[in-house]
Amino acid sequence: MRLAYNHAETLLAWQANSWFDLHGELAEERDRRIAAFVAWHRANALPQYARLAEEAARRLERGLTRADVEWGYDAVFAQLRQAIRAGAREAAPLLDRLSPENLSHFEARLAEDNRKFAREHVRPKAEERRRQRLRRMIERLEDWLGELSEAQRERVRRYNDRMPLTGEMRARERGRLQQELLAMLRAREATLRLADWAPHWDRQREPDYAEVVARNRTELVNMLLELDGTLSTEQRAAAVARLRSWAADFERLARR
């Protein structure tokens, strides 16, 4: 984490160029604005992350309640929205200066990314998509907890089997958001609108998709609570130690 964060400006500049193909004055402005955002993030976001990670470790160490899991879910999304808003506010004046060529490059990159998304999340047969989703969930949990027991794996399987596949819904939402963003950039309205629009990507979500997302949250909380009741001493200690390691990393990075 520390290595990646300490090279964040370089990584973000590479990403921006991949999406918009910036050169000359626009590239110079890109670098200034990325530096300003990273400085904001280091001073404002990282201390909050450190406090949240330590608080999460404390709650996990004593055993989770439903209120704890809901708190963690809400805290993550609150921090995400805050960072997106700050990044959008910093980037917007630059985005309002993009040329037609920059926007054409951006549109082509969106199309390429959408094709990749469809290959991975829409086109495969439902059985394969469920299998891949289950594999990812188990890998993430084992990354935190160590090897899961067969009973724990079975609980994750039940969650996976009960939840609908959302690739098509996600693809439609991606398309909607991309068209809204492109219209904003073509109208040179990013400075006026982006900082309010970007953090609320879910504000005009399809009703059916919104219902699935809400159901997924409920089912996920239920699964995590049941898993918490089955954790071994070693599994709990591993997750708590990782959260506290994150908290320490966030504190060190914030002081740099």
Tab-separated table of C-alpha atoms in Angstrom:
chain	number	residue	atom	x	y	z
A	1	MET	CA	0.000	0.000	0.000
A	2	ARG	CA	2.712	2.504	0.987
A	3	LEU	CA	4.682	1.892	-2.202
A	4	ALA	CA	1.616	2.441	-4.395
A	5	TYR	CA	0.499	5.543	-2.498
A	6	ASN	CA	3.936	7.113	-2.640
A	7	HIS	CA	3.765	6.808	-6.428
A	8	ALA	CA	0.135	7.909	-6.647
A	9	GLU	CA	0.857	11.038	-8.677
A	10	THR	CA	2.670	9.041	-11.347
A	11	LEU	CA	-0.051	6.388	-11.470
A	12	LEU	CA	-2.854	8.945	-11.692
A	13	ALA	CA	-1.055	10.870	-14.443
A	14	TRP	CA	-0.644	7.647	-16.422
A	15	GLN	CA	-4.350	6.856	-15.988
A	16	ALA	CA	-5.395	10.356	-17.039
A	17	ASN	CA	-3.279	10.152	-20.156
A	18	SER	CA	-4.659	6.720	-20.971
A	19	TRP	CA	-8.188	8.121	-20.907
A	20	PHE	CA	-7.680	11.600	-22.399
A	21	ASP	CA	-4.286	11.685	-24.220
A	22	LEU	CA	-3.155	14.992	-22.699
A	23	HIS	CA	-0.148	16.944	-23.977
A	24	GLY	CA	1.510	20.343	-23.575
A	25	GLU	CA	-0.276	22.807	-21.297
A	26	LEU	CA	-3.033	20.313	-20.531
A	27	ALA	CA	-0.463	17.770	-19.360
A	28	GLU	CA	1.185	20.388	-17.152
A	29	GLU	CA	-2.166	21.354	-15.659
A	30	ARG	CA	-2.957	17.662	-15.180
A	31	ASP	CA	0.175	17.223	-13.087
A	32	ARG	CA	-0.541	20.320	-10.954
A	33	ARG	CA	-4.090	19.237	-10.271
A	34	ILE	CA	-3.120	15.662	-9.444
A	35	ALA	CA	-0.500	16.951	-7.010
A	36	ALA	CA	-3.112	19.190	-5.353
A	37	PHE	CA	-5.583	16.306	-5.023
A	38	VAL	CA	-2.991	13.936	-3.559
A	39	ALA	CA	-1.965	16.620	-1.052
A	40	TRP	CA	-5.622	17.061	-0.064
A	41	HIS	CA	-6.075	13.305	0.232
A	42	ARG	CA	-2.962	12.891	2.372
A	43	ALA	CA	-3.965	15.684	4.751
A	44	ASN	CA	-7.706	15.037	4.958
A	45	ALA	CA	-8.647	11.518	3.899
A	46	LEU	CA	-5.796	9.401	5.269
A	47	PRO	CA	-6.271	10.453	8.922
A	48	GLN	CA	-9.941	9.503	8.608
A	49	TYR	CA	-9.008	6.138	7.085
A	50	ALA	CA	-6.639	5.478	9.986
A	51	ARG	CA	-9.335	6.190	12.562
A	52	LEU	CA	-11.891	4.063	10.725
A	53	ALA	CA	-9.498	1.120	10.344
A	54	GLU	CA	-8.642	1.192	14.052
A	55	GLU	CA	-12.314	1.445	15.011
A	56	ALA	CA	-13.157	-1.446	12.671
A	57	ALA	CA	-10.401	-3.533	14.266
A	58	ARG	CA	-11.801	-2.810	17.731
A	59	ARG	CA	-15.306	-3.841	16.706
A	60	LEU	CA	-14.149	-6.985	14.928
A	61	GLU	CA	-11.959	-7.990	17.862
A	62	ARG	CA	-14.921	-8.069	20.264
A	63	GLY	CA	-17.299	-9.693	17.738
A	64	LEU	CA	-19.548	-7.981	15.218
A	65	THR	CA	-23.120	-6.836	15.609
A	66	ARG	CA	-25.470	-5.855	12.797
A	67	ALA	CA	-24.907	-2.214	13.717
A	68	ASP	CA	-21.140	-2.715	13.320
A	69	VAL	CA	-21.440	-4.141	9.805
A	70	GLU	CA	-23.888	-1.427	8.749
A	71	TRP	CA	-21.521	1.192	10.192
A	72	GLY	CA	-18.604	-0.230	8.202
A	73	TYR	CA	-20.605	-0.343	4.968
A	74	ASP	CA	-21.772	3.251	5.367
A	75	ALA	CA	-18.326	4.491	6.411
A	76	VAL	CA	-16.645	3.079	3.314
A	77	PHE	CA	-19.174	4.671	0.967
A	78	ALA	CA	-19.055	8.002	2.811
A	79	GLN	CA	-15.270	8.141	2.383
A	80	LEU	CA	-15.531	7.105	-1.257
A	81	ARG	CA	-18.045	9.848	-2.031
A	82	GLN	CA	-15.936	12.438	-0.213
A	83	ALA	CA	-12.813	11.534	-2.223
A	84	ILE	CA	-14.715	11.478	-5.521
A	85	ARG	CA	-16.179	14.910	-4.787
A	86	ALA	CA	-12.747	16.361	-4.001
A	87	GLY	CA	-11.192	14.788	-7.087
A	88	ALA	CA	-14.025	15.985	-9.312
A	89	ARG	CA	-13.753	19.521	-7.970
A	90	GLU	CA	-10.026	19.576	-8.703
A	91	ALA	CA	-10.303	17.987	-12.149
A	92	ALA	CA	-13.316	19.889	-13.465
A	93	PRO	CA	-11.577	23.063	-14.758
A	94	LEU	CA	-9.124	20.919	-16.715
A	95	LEU	CA	-11.923	18.779	-18.145
A	96	ASP	CA	-13.677	21.917	-19.385
A	97	ARG	CA	-10.594	22.662	-21.521
A	98	LEU	CA	-10.506	19.341	-23.361
A	99	SER	CA	-10.309	19.512	-27.140
A	100	PRO	CA	-12.583	17.578	-29.526
A	101	GLU	CA	-9.623	15.231	-30.076
A	102	ASN	CA	-9.297	14.582	-26.339
A	103	LEU	CA	-13.004	13.813	-26.131
A	104	SER	CA	-12.838	11.500	-29.138
A	105	HIS	CA	-9.979	9.641	-27.472
A	106	PHE	CA	-12.000	9.402	-24.256
A	107	GLU	CA	-15.048	8.084	-26.080
A	108	ALA	CA	-12.954	5.438	-27.845
A	109	ARG	CA	-11.435	4.337	-24.510
A	110	LEU	CA	-14.906	4.057	-22.995
A	111	ALA	CA	-16.004	1.835	-25.857
A	112	GLU	CA	-12.933	-0.361	-25.386
A	113	ASP	CA	-13.568	-0.626	-21.656
A	114	ASN	CA	-17.221	-1.476	-22.247
A	115	ARG	CA	-16.259	-4.315	-24.568
A	116	LYS	CA	-13.955	-5.703	-21.881
A	117	PHE	CA	-16.729	-5.404	-19.275
A	118	ALA	CA	-19.159	-7.252	-21.531
A	119	ARG	CA	-16.660	-10.057	-22.170
A	120	GLU	CA	-16.180	-10.569	-18.440
A	121	HIS	CA	-19.588	-9.804	-16.923
A	122	VAL	CA	-22.311	-10.072	-19.585
A	123	ARG	CA	-21.449	-12.567	-22.307
A	124	PRO	CA	-20.358	-15.620	-20.266
A	125	LYS	CA	-23.101	-18.101	-19.418
A	126	ALA	CA	-24.868	-17.573	-16.097
A	127	GLU	CA	-23.294	-20.672	-14.551
A	128	GLU	CA	-19.800	-19.426	-15.363
A	129	ARG	CA	-20.510	-15.948	-14.036
A	130	ARG	CA	-21.772	-17.403	-10.747
A	131	ARG	CA	-18.704	-19.609	-10.494
A	132	GLN	CA	-16.383	-16.669	-11.092
A	133	ARG	CA	-18.249	-14.489	-8.574
A	134	LEU	CA	-17.995	-17.212	-5.939
A	135	ARG	CA	-14.285	-17.622	-6.612
A	136	ARG	CA	-13.670	-13.886	-6.187
A	137	MET	CA	-15.626	-13.730	-2.931
A	138	ILE	CA	-13.802	-16.678	-1.410
A	139	GLU	CA	-10.429	-15.282	-2.487
A	140	ARG	CA	-11.198	-11.911	-0.869
A	141	LEU	CA	-12.374	-13.496	2.363
A	142	GLU	CA	-9.377	-15.814	2.547
A	143	ASP	CA	-7.081	-12.875	1.867
A	144	TRP	CA	-8.360	-11.438	5.162
A	145	LEU	CA	-9.058	-14.546	7.219
A	146	GLY	CA	-6.844	-17.303	5.931
A	147	GLU	CA	-8.308	-20.575	4.693
A	148	LEU	CA	-12.068	-20.888	5.137
A	149	SER	CA	-13.615	-24.020	6.585
A	150	GLU	CA	-15.978	-26.047	4.418
A	151	ALA	CA	-18.921	-24.769	6.485
A	152	GLN	CA	-17.795	-21.174	5.903
A	153	ARG	CA	-17.395	-21.816	2.183
A	154	GLU	CA	-20.885	-23.301	2.080
A	155	ARG	CA	-22.322	-20.146	3.663
A	156	VAL	CA	-20.655	-18.048	0.963
A	157	ARG	CA	-22.021	-20.411	-1.697
A	158	ARG	CA	-25.563	-19.959	-0.381
A	159	TYR	CA	-25.174	-16.184	-0.559
A	160	ASN	CA	-23.819	-16.436	-4.105
A	161	ASP	CA	-26.649	-18.718	-5.224
A	162	ARG	CA	-29.350	-16.450	-3.779
A	163	MET	CA	-28.148	-13.222	-5.342
A	164	PRO	CA	-29.084	-12.424	-8.965
A	165	LEU	CA	-26.459	-11.757	-11.577
A	166	THR	CA	-26.192	-8.031	-12.280
A	167	GLY	CA	-23.894	-7.790	-15.300
A	168	GLU	CA	-26.575	-6.511	-17.657
A	169	MET	CA	-27.879	-3.986	-15.110
A	170	ARG	CA	-24.371	-2.754	-14.389
A	171	ALA	CA	-23.661	-2.433	-18.116
A	172	ARG	CA	-26.747	-0.282	-18.612
A	173	GLU	CA	-25.827	1.918	-15.659
A	174	ARG	CA	-22.274	2.316	-16.951
A	175	GLY	CA	-23.675	3.361	-20.334
A	176	ARG	CA	-26.026	5.891	-18.781
A	177	LEU	CA	-23.304	7.462	-16.640
A	178	GLN	CA	-20.856	7.591	-19.522
A	179	GLN	CA	-23.350	9.381	-21.776
A	180	GLU	CA	-24.187	11.863	-19.026
A	181	LEU	CA	-20.482	12.571	-18.474
A	182	LEU	CA	-19.761	12.948	-22.176
A	183	ALA	CA	-22.649	15.401	-22.552
A	184	MET	CA	-21.327	17.402	-19.597
A	185	LEU	CA	-17.811	17.547	-21.042
A	186	ARG	CA	-18.990	18.502	-24.525
A	187	ALA	CA	-21.046	21.319	-23.010
A	188	ARG	CA	-18.017	22.400	-20.903
A	189	GLU	CA	-20.118	22.226	-17.756
A	190	ALA	CA	-17.800	20.149	-15.558
A	191	THR	CA	-16.873	23.086	-13.329
A	192	LEU	CA	-20.561	23.749	-12.704
A	193	ARG	CA	-21.809	20.196	-12.289
A	194	LEU	CA	-19.162	17.485	-11.871
A	195	ALA	CA	-18.499	17.800	-8.122
A	196	ASP	CA	-22.186	17.254	-7.381
A	197	TRP	CA	-22.818	14.657	-10.090
A	198	ALA	CA	-19.838	12.332	-9.630
A	199	PRO	CA	-20.287	11.320	-5.958
A	200	HIS	CA	-23.933	10.427	-6.604
A	201	TRP	CA	-23.477	7.934	-9.418
A	202	ASP	CA	-26.386	5.924	-7.981
A	203	ARG	CA	-28.867	8.794	-7.758
A	204	GLN	CA	-30.854	7.896	-10.911
A	205	ARG	CA	-30.354	4.152	-10.808
A	206	GLU	CA	-32.910	1.888	-12.510
A	207	PRO	CA	-35.548	0.873	-9.928
A	208	ASP	CA	-34.966	-2.845	-10.525
A	209	TYR	CA	-31.217	-2.447	-10.097
A	210	ALA	CA	-31.676	-0.274	-6.984
A	211	GLU	CA	-33.834	-3.017	-5.491
A	212	VAL	CA	-31.183	-5.647	-6.222
A	213	VAL	CA	-28.441	-3.485	-4.688
A	214	ALA	CA	-30.506	-2.984	-1.526
A	215	ARG	CA	-31.232	-6.695	-1.306
A	216	ASN	CA	-27.575	-7.492	-1.850
A	217	ARG	CA	-26.609	-5.238	1.041
A	218	THR	CA	-29.047	-6.988	3.370
A	219	GLU	CA	-27.898	-10.451	2.291
A	220	LEU	CA	-24.232	-9.475	2.529
A	221	VAL	CA	-24.660	-8.144	6.060
A	222	ASN	CA	-26.439	-11.355	7.035
A	223	MET	CA	-23.652	-13.493	5.576
A	224	LEU	CA	-20.891	-11.502	7.259
A	225	LEU	CA	-22.622	-11.730	10.619
A	226	GLU	CA	-23.006	-15.485	10.278
A	227	LEU	CA	-19.374	-15.856	9.245
A	228	ASP	CA	-18.293	-13.726	12.188
A	229	GLY	CA	-19.958	-16.235	14.501
A	230	THR	CA	-17.891	-19.049	12.978
A	231	LEU	CA	-14.441	-17.400	12.987
A	232	SER	CA	-11.630	-19.238	14.660
A	233	THR	CA	-9.331	-17.365	17.040
A	234	GLU	CA	-6.676	-17.366	14.315
A	235	GLN	CA	-9.020	-16.040	11.629
A	236	ARG	CA	-10.255	-13.198	13.810
A	237	ALA	CA	-6.729	-12.302	14.866
A	238	ALA	CA	-5.558	-12.243	11.233
A	239	ALA	CA	-8.306	-9.831	10.168
A	240	VAL	CA	-7.810	-7.589	13.207
A	241	ALA	CA	-4.047	-7.489	12.606
A	242	ARG	CA	-4.562	-6.513	8.979
A	243	LEU	CA	-6.916	-3.669	9.888
A	244	ARG	CA	-4.417	-2.368	12.458
A	245	SER	CA	-1.618	-2.640	9.902
A	246	TRP	CA	-3.713	-0.550	7.525
A	247	ALA	CA	-4.359	2.010	10.271
A	248	ALA	CA	-0.619	2.283	10.931
A	249	ASP	CA	0.125	2.641	7.215
A	250	PHE	CA	-2.489	5.371	6.836
A	251	GLU	CA	-1.004	7.265	9.793
A	252	ARG	CA	2.540	7.014	8.421
A	253	LEU	CA	1.468	8.118	4.957
A	254	ALA	CA	-0.499	11.064	6.366
A	255	ARG	CA	2.604	12.285	8.224
A	256	ARG	CA	4.924	12.045	5.208
